[in-house]
Coordinates of C-alpha atoms in Angstrom, one line a residue:
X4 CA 64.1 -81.2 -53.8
X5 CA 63.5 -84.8 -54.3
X6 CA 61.5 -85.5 -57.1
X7 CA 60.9 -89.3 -58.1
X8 CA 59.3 -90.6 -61.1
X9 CA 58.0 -94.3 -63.2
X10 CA 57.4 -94.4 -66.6
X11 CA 55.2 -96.6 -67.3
X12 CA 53.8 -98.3 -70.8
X13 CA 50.7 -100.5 -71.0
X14 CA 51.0 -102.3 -74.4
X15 CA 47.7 -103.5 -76.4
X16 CA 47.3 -106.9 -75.5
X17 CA 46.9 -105.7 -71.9
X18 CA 44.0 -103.3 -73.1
X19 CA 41.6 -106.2 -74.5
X20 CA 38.3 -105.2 -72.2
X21 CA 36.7 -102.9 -70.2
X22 CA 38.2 -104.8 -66.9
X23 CA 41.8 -103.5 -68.0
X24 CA 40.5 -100.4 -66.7
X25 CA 40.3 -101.2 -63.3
X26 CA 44.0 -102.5 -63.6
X27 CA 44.7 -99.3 -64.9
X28 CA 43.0 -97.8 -61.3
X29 CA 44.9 -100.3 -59.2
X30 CA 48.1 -99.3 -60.8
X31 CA 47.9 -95.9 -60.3
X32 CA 46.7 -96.3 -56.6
X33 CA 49.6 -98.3 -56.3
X34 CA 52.1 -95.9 -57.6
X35 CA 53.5 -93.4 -54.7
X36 CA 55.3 -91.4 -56.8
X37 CA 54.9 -89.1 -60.4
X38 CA 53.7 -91.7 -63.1
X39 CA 53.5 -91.0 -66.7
X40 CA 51.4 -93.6 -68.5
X41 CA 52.0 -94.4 -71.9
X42 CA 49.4 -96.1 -73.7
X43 CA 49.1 -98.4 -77.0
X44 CA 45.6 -99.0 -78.7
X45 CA 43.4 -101.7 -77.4
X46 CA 44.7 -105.2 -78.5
X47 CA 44.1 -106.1 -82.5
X48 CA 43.3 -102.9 -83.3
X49 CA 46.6 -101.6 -85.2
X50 CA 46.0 -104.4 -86.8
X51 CA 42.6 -104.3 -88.0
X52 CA 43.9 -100.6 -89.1
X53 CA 46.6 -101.8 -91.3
X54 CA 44.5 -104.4 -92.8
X55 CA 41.9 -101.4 -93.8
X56 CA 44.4 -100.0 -95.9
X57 CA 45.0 -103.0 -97.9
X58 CA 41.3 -103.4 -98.5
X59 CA 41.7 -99.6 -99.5
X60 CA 44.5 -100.1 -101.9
X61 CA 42.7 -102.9 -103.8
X62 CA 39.4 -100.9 -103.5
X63 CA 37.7 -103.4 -102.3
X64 CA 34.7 -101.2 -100.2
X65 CA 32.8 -104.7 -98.7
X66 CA 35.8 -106.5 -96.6
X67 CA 36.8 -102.8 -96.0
X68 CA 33.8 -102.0 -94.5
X69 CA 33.4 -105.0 -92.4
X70 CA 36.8 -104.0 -90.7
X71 CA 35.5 -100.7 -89.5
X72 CA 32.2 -102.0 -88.3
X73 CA 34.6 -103.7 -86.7
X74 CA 37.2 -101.4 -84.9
X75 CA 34.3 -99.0 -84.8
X76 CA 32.0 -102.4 -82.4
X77 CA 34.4 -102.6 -80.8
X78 CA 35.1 -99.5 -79.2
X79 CA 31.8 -98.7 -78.9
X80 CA 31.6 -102.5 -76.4
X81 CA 34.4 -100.8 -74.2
X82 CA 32.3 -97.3 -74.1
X83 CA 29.2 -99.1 -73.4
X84 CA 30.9 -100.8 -70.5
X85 CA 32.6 -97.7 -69.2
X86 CA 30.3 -95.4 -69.9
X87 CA 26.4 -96.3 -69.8
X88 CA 26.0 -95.2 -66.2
X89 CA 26.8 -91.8 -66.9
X90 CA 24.2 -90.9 -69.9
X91 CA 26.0 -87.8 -70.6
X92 CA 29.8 -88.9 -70.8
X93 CA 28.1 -91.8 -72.8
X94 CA 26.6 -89.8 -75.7
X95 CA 29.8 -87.9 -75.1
X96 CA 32.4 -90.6 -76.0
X97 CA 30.3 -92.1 -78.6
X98 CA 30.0 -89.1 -80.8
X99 CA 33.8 -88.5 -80.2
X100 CA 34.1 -92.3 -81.5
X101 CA 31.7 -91.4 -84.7
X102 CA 33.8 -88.4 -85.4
X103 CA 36.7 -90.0 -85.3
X104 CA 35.7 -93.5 -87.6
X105 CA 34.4 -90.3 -89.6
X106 CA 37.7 -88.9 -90.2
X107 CA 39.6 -92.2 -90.7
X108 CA 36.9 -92.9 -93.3
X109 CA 37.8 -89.7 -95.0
X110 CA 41.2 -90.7 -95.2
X111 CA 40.9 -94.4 -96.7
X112 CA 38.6 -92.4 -99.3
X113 CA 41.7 -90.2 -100.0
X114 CA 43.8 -93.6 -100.1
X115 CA 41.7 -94.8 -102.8
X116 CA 41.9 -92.0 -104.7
X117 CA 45.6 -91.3 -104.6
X118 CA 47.0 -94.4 -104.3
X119 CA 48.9 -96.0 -101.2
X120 CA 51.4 -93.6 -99.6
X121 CA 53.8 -94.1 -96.2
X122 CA 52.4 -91.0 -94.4
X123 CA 49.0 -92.6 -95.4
X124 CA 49.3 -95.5 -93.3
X125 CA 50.6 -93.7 -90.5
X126 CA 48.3 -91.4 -90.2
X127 CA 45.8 -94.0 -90.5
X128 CA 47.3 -96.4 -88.1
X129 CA 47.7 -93.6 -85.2
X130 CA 43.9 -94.0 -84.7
X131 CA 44.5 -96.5 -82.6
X132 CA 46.3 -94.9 -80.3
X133 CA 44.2 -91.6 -80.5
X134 CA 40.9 -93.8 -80.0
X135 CA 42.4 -95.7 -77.0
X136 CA 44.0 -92.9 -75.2
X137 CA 40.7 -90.3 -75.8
X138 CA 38.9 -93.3 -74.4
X139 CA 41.3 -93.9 -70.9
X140 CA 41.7 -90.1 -70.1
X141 CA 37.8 -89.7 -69.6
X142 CA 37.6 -92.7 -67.4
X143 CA 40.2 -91.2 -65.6
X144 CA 38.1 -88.0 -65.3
X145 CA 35.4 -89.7 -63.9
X146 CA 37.2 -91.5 -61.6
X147 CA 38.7 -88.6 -60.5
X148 CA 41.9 -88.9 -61.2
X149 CA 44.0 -85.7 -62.0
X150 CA 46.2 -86.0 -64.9
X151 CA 46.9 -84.1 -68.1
X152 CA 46.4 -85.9 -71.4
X153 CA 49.3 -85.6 -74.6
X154 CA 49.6 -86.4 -77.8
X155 CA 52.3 -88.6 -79.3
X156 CA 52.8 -85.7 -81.8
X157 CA 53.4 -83.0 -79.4
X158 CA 56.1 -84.5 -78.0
X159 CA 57.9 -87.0 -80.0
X160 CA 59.5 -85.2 -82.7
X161 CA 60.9 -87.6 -85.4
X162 CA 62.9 -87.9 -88.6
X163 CA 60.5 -88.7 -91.8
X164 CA 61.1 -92.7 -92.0
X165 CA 57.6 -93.8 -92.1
X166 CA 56.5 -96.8 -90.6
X167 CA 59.8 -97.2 -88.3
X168 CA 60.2 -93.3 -87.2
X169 CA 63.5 -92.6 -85.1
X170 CA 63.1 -90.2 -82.5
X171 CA 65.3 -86.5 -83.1
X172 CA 66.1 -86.9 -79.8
X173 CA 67.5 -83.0 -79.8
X174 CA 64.3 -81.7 -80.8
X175 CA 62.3 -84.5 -78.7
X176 CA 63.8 -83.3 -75.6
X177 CA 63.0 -79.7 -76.7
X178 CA 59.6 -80.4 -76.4
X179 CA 59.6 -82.7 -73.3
X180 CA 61.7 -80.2 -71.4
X181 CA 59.3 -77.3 -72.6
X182 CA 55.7 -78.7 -71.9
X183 CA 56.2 -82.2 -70.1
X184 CA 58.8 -81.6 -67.5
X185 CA 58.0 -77.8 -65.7
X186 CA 54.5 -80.1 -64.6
X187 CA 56.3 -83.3 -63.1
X188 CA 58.9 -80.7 -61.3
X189 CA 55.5 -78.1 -60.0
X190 CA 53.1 -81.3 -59.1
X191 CA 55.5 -83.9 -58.8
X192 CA 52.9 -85.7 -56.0
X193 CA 50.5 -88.2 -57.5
X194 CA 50.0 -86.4 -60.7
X195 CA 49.4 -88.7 -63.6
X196 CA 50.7 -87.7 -67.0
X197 CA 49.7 -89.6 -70.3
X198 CA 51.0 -90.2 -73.3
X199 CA 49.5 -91.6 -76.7
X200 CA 52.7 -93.7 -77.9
X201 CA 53.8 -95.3 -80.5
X202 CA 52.9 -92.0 -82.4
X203 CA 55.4 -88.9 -83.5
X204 CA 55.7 -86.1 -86.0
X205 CA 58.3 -84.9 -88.3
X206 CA 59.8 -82.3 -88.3
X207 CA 57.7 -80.8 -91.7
X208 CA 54.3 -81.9 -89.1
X209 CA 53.6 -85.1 -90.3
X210 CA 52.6 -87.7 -88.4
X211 CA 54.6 -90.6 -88.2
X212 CA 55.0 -94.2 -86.0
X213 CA 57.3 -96.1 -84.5
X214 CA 57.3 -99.6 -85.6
X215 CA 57.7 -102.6 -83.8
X216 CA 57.8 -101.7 -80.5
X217 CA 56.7 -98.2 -80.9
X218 CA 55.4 -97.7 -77.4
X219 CA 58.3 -98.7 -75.5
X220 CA 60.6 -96.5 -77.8
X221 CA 58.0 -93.6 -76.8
X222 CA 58.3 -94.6 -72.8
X223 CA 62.1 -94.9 -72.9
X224 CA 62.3 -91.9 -75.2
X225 CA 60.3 -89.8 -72.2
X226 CA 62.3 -91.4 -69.7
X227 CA 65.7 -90.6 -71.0
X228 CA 64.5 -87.0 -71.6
X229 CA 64.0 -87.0 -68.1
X230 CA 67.4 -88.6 -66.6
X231 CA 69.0 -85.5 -69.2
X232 CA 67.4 -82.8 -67.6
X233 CA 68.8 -83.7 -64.1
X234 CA 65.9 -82.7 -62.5
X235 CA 64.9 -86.0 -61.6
X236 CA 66.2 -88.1 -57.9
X237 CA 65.1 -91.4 -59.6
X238 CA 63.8 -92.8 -62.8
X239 CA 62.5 -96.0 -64.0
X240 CA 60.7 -97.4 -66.6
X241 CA 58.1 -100.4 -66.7
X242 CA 56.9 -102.3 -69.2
X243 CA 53.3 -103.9 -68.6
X244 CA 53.2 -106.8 -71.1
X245 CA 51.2 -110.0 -70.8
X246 CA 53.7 -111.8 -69.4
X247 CA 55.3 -111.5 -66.1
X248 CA 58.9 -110.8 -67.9
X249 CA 61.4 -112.4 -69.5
X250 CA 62.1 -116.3 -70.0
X251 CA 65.1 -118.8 -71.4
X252 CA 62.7 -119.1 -74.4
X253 CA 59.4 -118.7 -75.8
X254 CA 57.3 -120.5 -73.5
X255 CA 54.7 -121.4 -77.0
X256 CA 57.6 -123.5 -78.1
X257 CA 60.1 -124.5 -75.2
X258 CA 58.9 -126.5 -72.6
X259 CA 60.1 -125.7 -68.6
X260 CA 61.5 -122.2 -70.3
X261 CA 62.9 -120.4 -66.8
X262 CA 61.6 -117.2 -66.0
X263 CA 64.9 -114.4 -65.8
X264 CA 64.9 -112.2 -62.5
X265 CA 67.7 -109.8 -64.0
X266 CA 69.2 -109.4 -67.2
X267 CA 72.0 -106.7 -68.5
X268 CA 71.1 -104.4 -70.9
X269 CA 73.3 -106.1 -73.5
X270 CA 71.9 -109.2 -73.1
X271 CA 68.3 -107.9 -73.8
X272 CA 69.5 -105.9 -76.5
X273 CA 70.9 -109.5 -78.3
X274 CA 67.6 -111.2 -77.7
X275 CA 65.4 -108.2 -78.7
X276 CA 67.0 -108.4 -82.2
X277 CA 67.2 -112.3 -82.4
X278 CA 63.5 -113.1 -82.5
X279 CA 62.2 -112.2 -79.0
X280 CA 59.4 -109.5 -78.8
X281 CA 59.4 -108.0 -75.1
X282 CA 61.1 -104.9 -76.3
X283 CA 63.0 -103.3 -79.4
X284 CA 66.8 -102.9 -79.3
X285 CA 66.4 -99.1 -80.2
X286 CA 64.6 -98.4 -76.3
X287 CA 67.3 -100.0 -74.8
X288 CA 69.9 -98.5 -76.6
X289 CA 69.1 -94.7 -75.8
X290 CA 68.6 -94.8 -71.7
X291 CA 71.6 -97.6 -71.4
X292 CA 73.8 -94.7 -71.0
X293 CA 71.8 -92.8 -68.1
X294 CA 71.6 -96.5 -65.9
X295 CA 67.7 -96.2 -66.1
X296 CA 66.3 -99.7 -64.7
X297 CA 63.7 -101.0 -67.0
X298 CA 61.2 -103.3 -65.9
X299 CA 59.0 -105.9 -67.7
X300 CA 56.4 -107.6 -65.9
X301 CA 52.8 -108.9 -66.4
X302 CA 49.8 -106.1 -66.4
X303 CA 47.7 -107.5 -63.5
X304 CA 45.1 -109.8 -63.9
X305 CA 43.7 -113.4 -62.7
X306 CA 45.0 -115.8 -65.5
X307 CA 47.4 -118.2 -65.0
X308 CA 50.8 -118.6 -67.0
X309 CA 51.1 -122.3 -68.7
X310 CA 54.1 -124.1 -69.4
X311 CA 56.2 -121.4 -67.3
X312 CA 58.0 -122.2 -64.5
X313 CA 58.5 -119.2 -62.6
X314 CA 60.3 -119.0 -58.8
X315 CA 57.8 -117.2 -57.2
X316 CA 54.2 -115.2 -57.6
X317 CA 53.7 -113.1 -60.3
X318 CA 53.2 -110.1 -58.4
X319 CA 56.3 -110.2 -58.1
X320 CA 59.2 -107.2 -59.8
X321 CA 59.3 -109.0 -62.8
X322 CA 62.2 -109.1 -64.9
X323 CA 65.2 -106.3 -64.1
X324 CA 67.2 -105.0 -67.0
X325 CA 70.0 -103.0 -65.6
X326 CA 73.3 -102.4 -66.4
X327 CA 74.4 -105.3 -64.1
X328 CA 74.7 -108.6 -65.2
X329 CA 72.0 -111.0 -64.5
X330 CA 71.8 -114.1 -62.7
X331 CA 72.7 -116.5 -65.1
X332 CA 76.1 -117.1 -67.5
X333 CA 73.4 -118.2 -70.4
X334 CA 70.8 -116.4 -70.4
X335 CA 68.3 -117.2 -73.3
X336 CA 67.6 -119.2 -76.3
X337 CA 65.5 -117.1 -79.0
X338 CA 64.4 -118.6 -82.0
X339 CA 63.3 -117.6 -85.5
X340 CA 61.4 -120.0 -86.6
X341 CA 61.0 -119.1 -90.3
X342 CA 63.9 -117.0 -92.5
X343 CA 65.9 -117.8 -95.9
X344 CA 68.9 -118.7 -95.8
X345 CA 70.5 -117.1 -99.1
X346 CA 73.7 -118.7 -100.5
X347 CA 75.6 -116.5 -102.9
X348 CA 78.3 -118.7 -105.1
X349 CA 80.7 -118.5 -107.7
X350 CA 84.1 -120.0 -109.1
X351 CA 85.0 -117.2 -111.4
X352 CA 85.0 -114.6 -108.7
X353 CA 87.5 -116.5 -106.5
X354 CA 89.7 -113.9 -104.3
X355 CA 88.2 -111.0 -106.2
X356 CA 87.6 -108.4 -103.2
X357 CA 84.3 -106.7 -102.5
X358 CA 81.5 -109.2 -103.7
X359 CA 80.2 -109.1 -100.1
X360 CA 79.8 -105.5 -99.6
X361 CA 78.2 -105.2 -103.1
X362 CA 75.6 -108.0 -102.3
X363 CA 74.6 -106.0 -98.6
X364 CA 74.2 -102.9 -100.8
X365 CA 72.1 -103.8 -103.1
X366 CA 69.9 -105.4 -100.8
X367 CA 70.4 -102.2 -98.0
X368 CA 69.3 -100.3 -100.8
X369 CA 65.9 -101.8 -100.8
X370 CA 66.0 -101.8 -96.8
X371 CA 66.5 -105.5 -96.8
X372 CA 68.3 -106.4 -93.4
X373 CA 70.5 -108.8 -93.5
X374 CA 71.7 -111.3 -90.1
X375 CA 74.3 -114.4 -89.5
X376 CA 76.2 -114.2 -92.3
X377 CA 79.1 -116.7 -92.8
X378 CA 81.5 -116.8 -95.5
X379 CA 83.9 -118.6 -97.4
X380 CA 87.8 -117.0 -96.6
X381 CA 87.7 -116.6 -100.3
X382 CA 84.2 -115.1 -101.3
X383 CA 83.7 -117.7 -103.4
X384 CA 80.7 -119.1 -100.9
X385 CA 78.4 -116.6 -99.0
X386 CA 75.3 -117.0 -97.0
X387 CA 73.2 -115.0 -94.8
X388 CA 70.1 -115.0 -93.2
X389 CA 66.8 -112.6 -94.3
X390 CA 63.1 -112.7 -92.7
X391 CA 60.7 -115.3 -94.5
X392 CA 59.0 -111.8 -96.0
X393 CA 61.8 -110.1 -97.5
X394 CA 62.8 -113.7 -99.4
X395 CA 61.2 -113.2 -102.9
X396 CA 62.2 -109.5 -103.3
X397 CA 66.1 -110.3 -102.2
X398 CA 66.3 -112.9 -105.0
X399 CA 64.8 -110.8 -107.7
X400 CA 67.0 -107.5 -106.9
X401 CA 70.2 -109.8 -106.5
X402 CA 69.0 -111.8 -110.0
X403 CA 68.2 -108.7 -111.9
X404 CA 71.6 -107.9 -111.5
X405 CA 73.6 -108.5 -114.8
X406 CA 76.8 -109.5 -112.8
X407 CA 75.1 -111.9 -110.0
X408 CA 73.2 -113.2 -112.9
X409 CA 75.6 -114.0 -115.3
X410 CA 78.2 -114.8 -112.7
X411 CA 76.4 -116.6 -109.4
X412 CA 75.0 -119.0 -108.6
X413 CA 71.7 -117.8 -106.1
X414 CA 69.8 -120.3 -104.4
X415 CA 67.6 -119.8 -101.0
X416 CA 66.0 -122.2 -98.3
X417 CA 63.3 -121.4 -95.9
X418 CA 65.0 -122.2 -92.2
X419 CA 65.3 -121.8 -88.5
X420 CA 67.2 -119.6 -86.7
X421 CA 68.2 -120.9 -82.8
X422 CA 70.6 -117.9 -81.0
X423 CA 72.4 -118.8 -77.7
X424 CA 72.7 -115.3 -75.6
X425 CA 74.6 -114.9 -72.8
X426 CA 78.3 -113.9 -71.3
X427 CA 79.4 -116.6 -71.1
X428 CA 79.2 -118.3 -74.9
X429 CA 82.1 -118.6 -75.9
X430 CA 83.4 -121.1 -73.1
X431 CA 84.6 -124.2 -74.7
X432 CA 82.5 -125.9 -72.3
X433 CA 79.3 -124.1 -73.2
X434 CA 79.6 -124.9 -76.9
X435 CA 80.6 -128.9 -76.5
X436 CA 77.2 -128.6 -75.0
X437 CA 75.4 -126.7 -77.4
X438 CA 76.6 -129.2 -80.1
X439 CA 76.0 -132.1 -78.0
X440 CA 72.6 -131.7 -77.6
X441 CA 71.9 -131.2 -81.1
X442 CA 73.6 -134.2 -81.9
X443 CA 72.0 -136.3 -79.9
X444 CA 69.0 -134.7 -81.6
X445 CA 70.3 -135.7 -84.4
X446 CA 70.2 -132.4 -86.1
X447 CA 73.1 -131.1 -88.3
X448 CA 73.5 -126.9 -88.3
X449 CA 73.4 -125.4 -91.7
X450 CA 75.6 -122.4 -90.9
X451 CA 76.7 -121.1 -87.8
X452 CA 77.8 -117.8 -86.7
X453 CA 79.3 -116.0 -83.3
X454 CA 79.0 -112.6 -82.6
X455 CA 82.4 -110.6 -82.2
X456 CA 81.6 -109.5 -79.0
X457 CA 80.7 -113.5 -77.5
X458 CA 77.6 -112.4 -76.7
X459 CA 75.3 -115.3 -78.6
X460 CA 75.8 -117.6 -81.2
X461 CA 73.3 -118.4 -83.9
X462 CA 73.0 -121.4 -85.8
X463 CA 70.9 -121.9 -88.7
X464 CA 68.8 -125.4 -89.1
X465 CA 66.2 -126.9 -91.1
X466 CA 62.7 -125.2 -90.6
X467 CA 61.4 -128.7 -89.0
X468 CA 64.3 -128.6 -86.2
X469 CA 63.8 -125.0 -84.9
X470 CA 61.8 -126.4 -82.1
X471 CA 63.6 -129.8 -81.1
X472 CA 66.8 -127.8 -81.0
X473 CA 65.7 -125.0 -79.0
X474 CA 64.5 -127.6 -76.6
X475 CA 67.2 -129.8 -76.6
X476 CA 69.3 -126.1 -75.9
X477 CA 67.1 -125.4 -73.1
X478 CA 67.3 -128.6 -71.0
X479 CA 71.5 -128.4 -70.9
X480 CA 71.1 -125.1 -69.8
X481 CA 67.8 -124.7 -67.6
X482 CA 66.8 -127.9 -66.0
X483 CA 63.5 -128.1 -64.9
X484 CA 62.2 -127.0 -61.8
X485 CA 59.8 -126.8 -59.6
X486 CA 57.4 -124.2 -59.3
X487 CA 56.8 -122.3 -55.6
X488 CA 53.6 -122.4 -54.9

């Protein structure tokens, strides 16, 4: 039997109004095989979550409030739209959306009282995805469309990291082999299967999330399931973003950035973890293996792309990430443009071994991540690279130590991060020209650092060059072009 299936993930800033529905429709329609959808919450709303329980914490009831007048408005605009031609799934969905605002209320009352917790928040924050999906499996119902509705916790099954959950992917496929796959294999034509992502639940029943890029680690988690039962001809996974894939750079920042028709898995896994947000290095990482093409391309809608220059219509496949190397020996410059630089120092400690490891542990120890380090050969000079937000607490845990204290010298500088990503880095050639341009810029690197493997090389410059440099980077690598109308 030849059964054939997509995975597909519609992320939040597709779901900002009640015309993403029809979208939703038109995809479907579209699909001719199995589909399982897996759904964020509607754009902003995670965030307006999160920011509750900070008003919580500081028990501060009236901008608290005025945040879930908001999430609750705004749900209630997309029922009202969906809904207010049917009286009766009306009243239905809007007491489903008082119960719920009911419940989340209950549990901000709980966080006042107890005091701020990790499984608070995520329980909390999966309210976005509960509202959202509730919401797109009864428009589904009225339109007639035959699917079966899941929860993030009945199927995800994750260790108890709050807040940046890693699926147990033995357990996981337990469950997804159990109650997900016997359906797709029975009705594998045109049945629609959904999926609240982004959520999970440990393996003691808590709920838990993702993280960053929760919903594609739920999709690619389902879709290597899948390729390990074997009972599948052909699996793919797309991701419906607001943008129709992946560029040579951040189009906000980079002019004539190139839009990417392929890309190998490696080379999204580098700019995933150097700055770029299309996707988290952990989805790529577990469906690599099973050669699972993963698509990224633009949710469908009317508006028009600024500042991109893309070789043909949008409607178009998007951007391929396979394990086949893509079109292009350089593929990407990704940029971060604010992080501290911190420069560890000291004379006395010349050739002692072991001050780096130290440094990393302390700081691992407070889950302080740590990229582009570069070093003296003698330890006597280190410096490495830490987001803008972990800054403040990596000076005070290194300077309350008695021996960096009495010892080192610590100093830190905000900065800019520019990586160079592709296979072909390393080439002699390639650098002159990366240095080049920056000279001619007139910008001096800070630090710079190459990857073992010559996949990318990052180098560090002052917060005010991030964007000249990128550019600069850019034009020696993508010339402009012209767009095909």
């Amino acid at each position: 039997m030849t059964i054939e299936v997509q995975i597909m993930k519609i992320g939040g800033s597709c779901l900002s109004n009640a015309r993403s529905f029809d979208r939703i429709l038109k995809i479907i329609e579209e699909t001719p095989t199995s589909i399982v959808l897996v759904f964020s919450a509607f754009n902003s709303i995670t965030d307006l979550l999160i920011q509750t329980i900070e008003y919580a914490c500081e028990g501060n009831s009236q901008p608290l409030n005025a945040k879930l007048k908001e999430i609750q408005d705004f749900h209630n605009d997309i029922i009202t739209a969906l809904f207010s031609d049917y009286p009766k799934v009306y009243n239905e969905m809007r007491l489903m959306l008082q119960e719920v605002i009911g419940k989340l209320v209950y549990l901000l009352e709980e966080l006042k009282e107890f005091g701020w917790s990790p499984y608070f928040k995520d329980s909390i924050i999966s309210f976005g995805e509960k509202l959202s999906n509730a919401i797109i499996s009864r428009f589904l119902n009225l339109h007639q469309i035959d699917h079966i509705l899941y929860h993030g916790e009945d199927l995800i099954i994750t260790n108890d990291h709050f807040g940046d959950a890693i699926a147990n992917l033995q357990y996981t496929q337990k469950r997804i082999e159990r109650d997900l796959i016997p359906r797709l294999v029975n009705n594998h034509y045109k049945r629609v299967f959904c999926v609240e992502g982004f959520i999970g639940r440990s393996v003691s029943g808590l709920t838990t999330t993702l993280g960053r890029g929760g919903t594609d680690y739920t999709a690619a988690v389902i879709a290597r399931a899948l390729a390990v039962s074997g009972k599948f001809s052909s699996i793919s996974l797309t991701l419906w973003k607001d943008v129709a894939g992946i560029y040579s750079a951040d189009p906000k920042f980079v002019q004539h950035a190139r839009y990417l028709n392929s890309i190998s898995y490696a080379m999204a896994k580098e700019l995933s973890f150097f700055g770029a947000k299309i996707l988290h290095p952990k989805c790529i990482s577990i469906i690599e293996s099973f050669n699972i093409p993963v698509y990224i391309k633009k949710f469908p809608d009317n508006d028009q792309t600024e500042g991109i220059e893309t070789p043909f219509k949008k409607e178009d496949h998007g951007t391929l990430i396979s394990s086949q190397d893509g079109d292009k020996n350089i593929y990407s410059i990704s940029i971060i443009q604010e992080a501290y630089i911190v420069t560890v120092s000291s004379e006395t400690f010349v050739n002692a071994p072991g001050i780096l490891g130290e440094i990393f542990s302390k700081l691992g120890e407070e889950e302080i991540s740590v990229n582009v380090v570069t070093q003296s050969s003698s330890e006597i000079n280190t410096s490495f690279i830490i987001s803008k937000t972990d800054g403040p607490e990596a000076i005070k845990i290194l300077k309350s130590n008695p021996n960096f204290e009495e010892w080192f010298k610590i100093k830190m500088e905000l900065v800019g991060v520019v990586a160079i990503i592709g296979r072909d880095i390393a080439n002699s050639k390639n650098q002159m020209k990366i240095y080049q341009a920056l000279s001619k810029m007139g910008i001096n690197p800070i630090a710079v650092a190459q990857a073992s493997d010559a996949l990318n090389i990052s180098i560090v410059v002052p917060k005010n060059d991030v964007k000249p440099a990128a550019n600069a980077i850019n034009e020696v690598f993508f010339k402009p072009m012209s767009v095909k109308k």
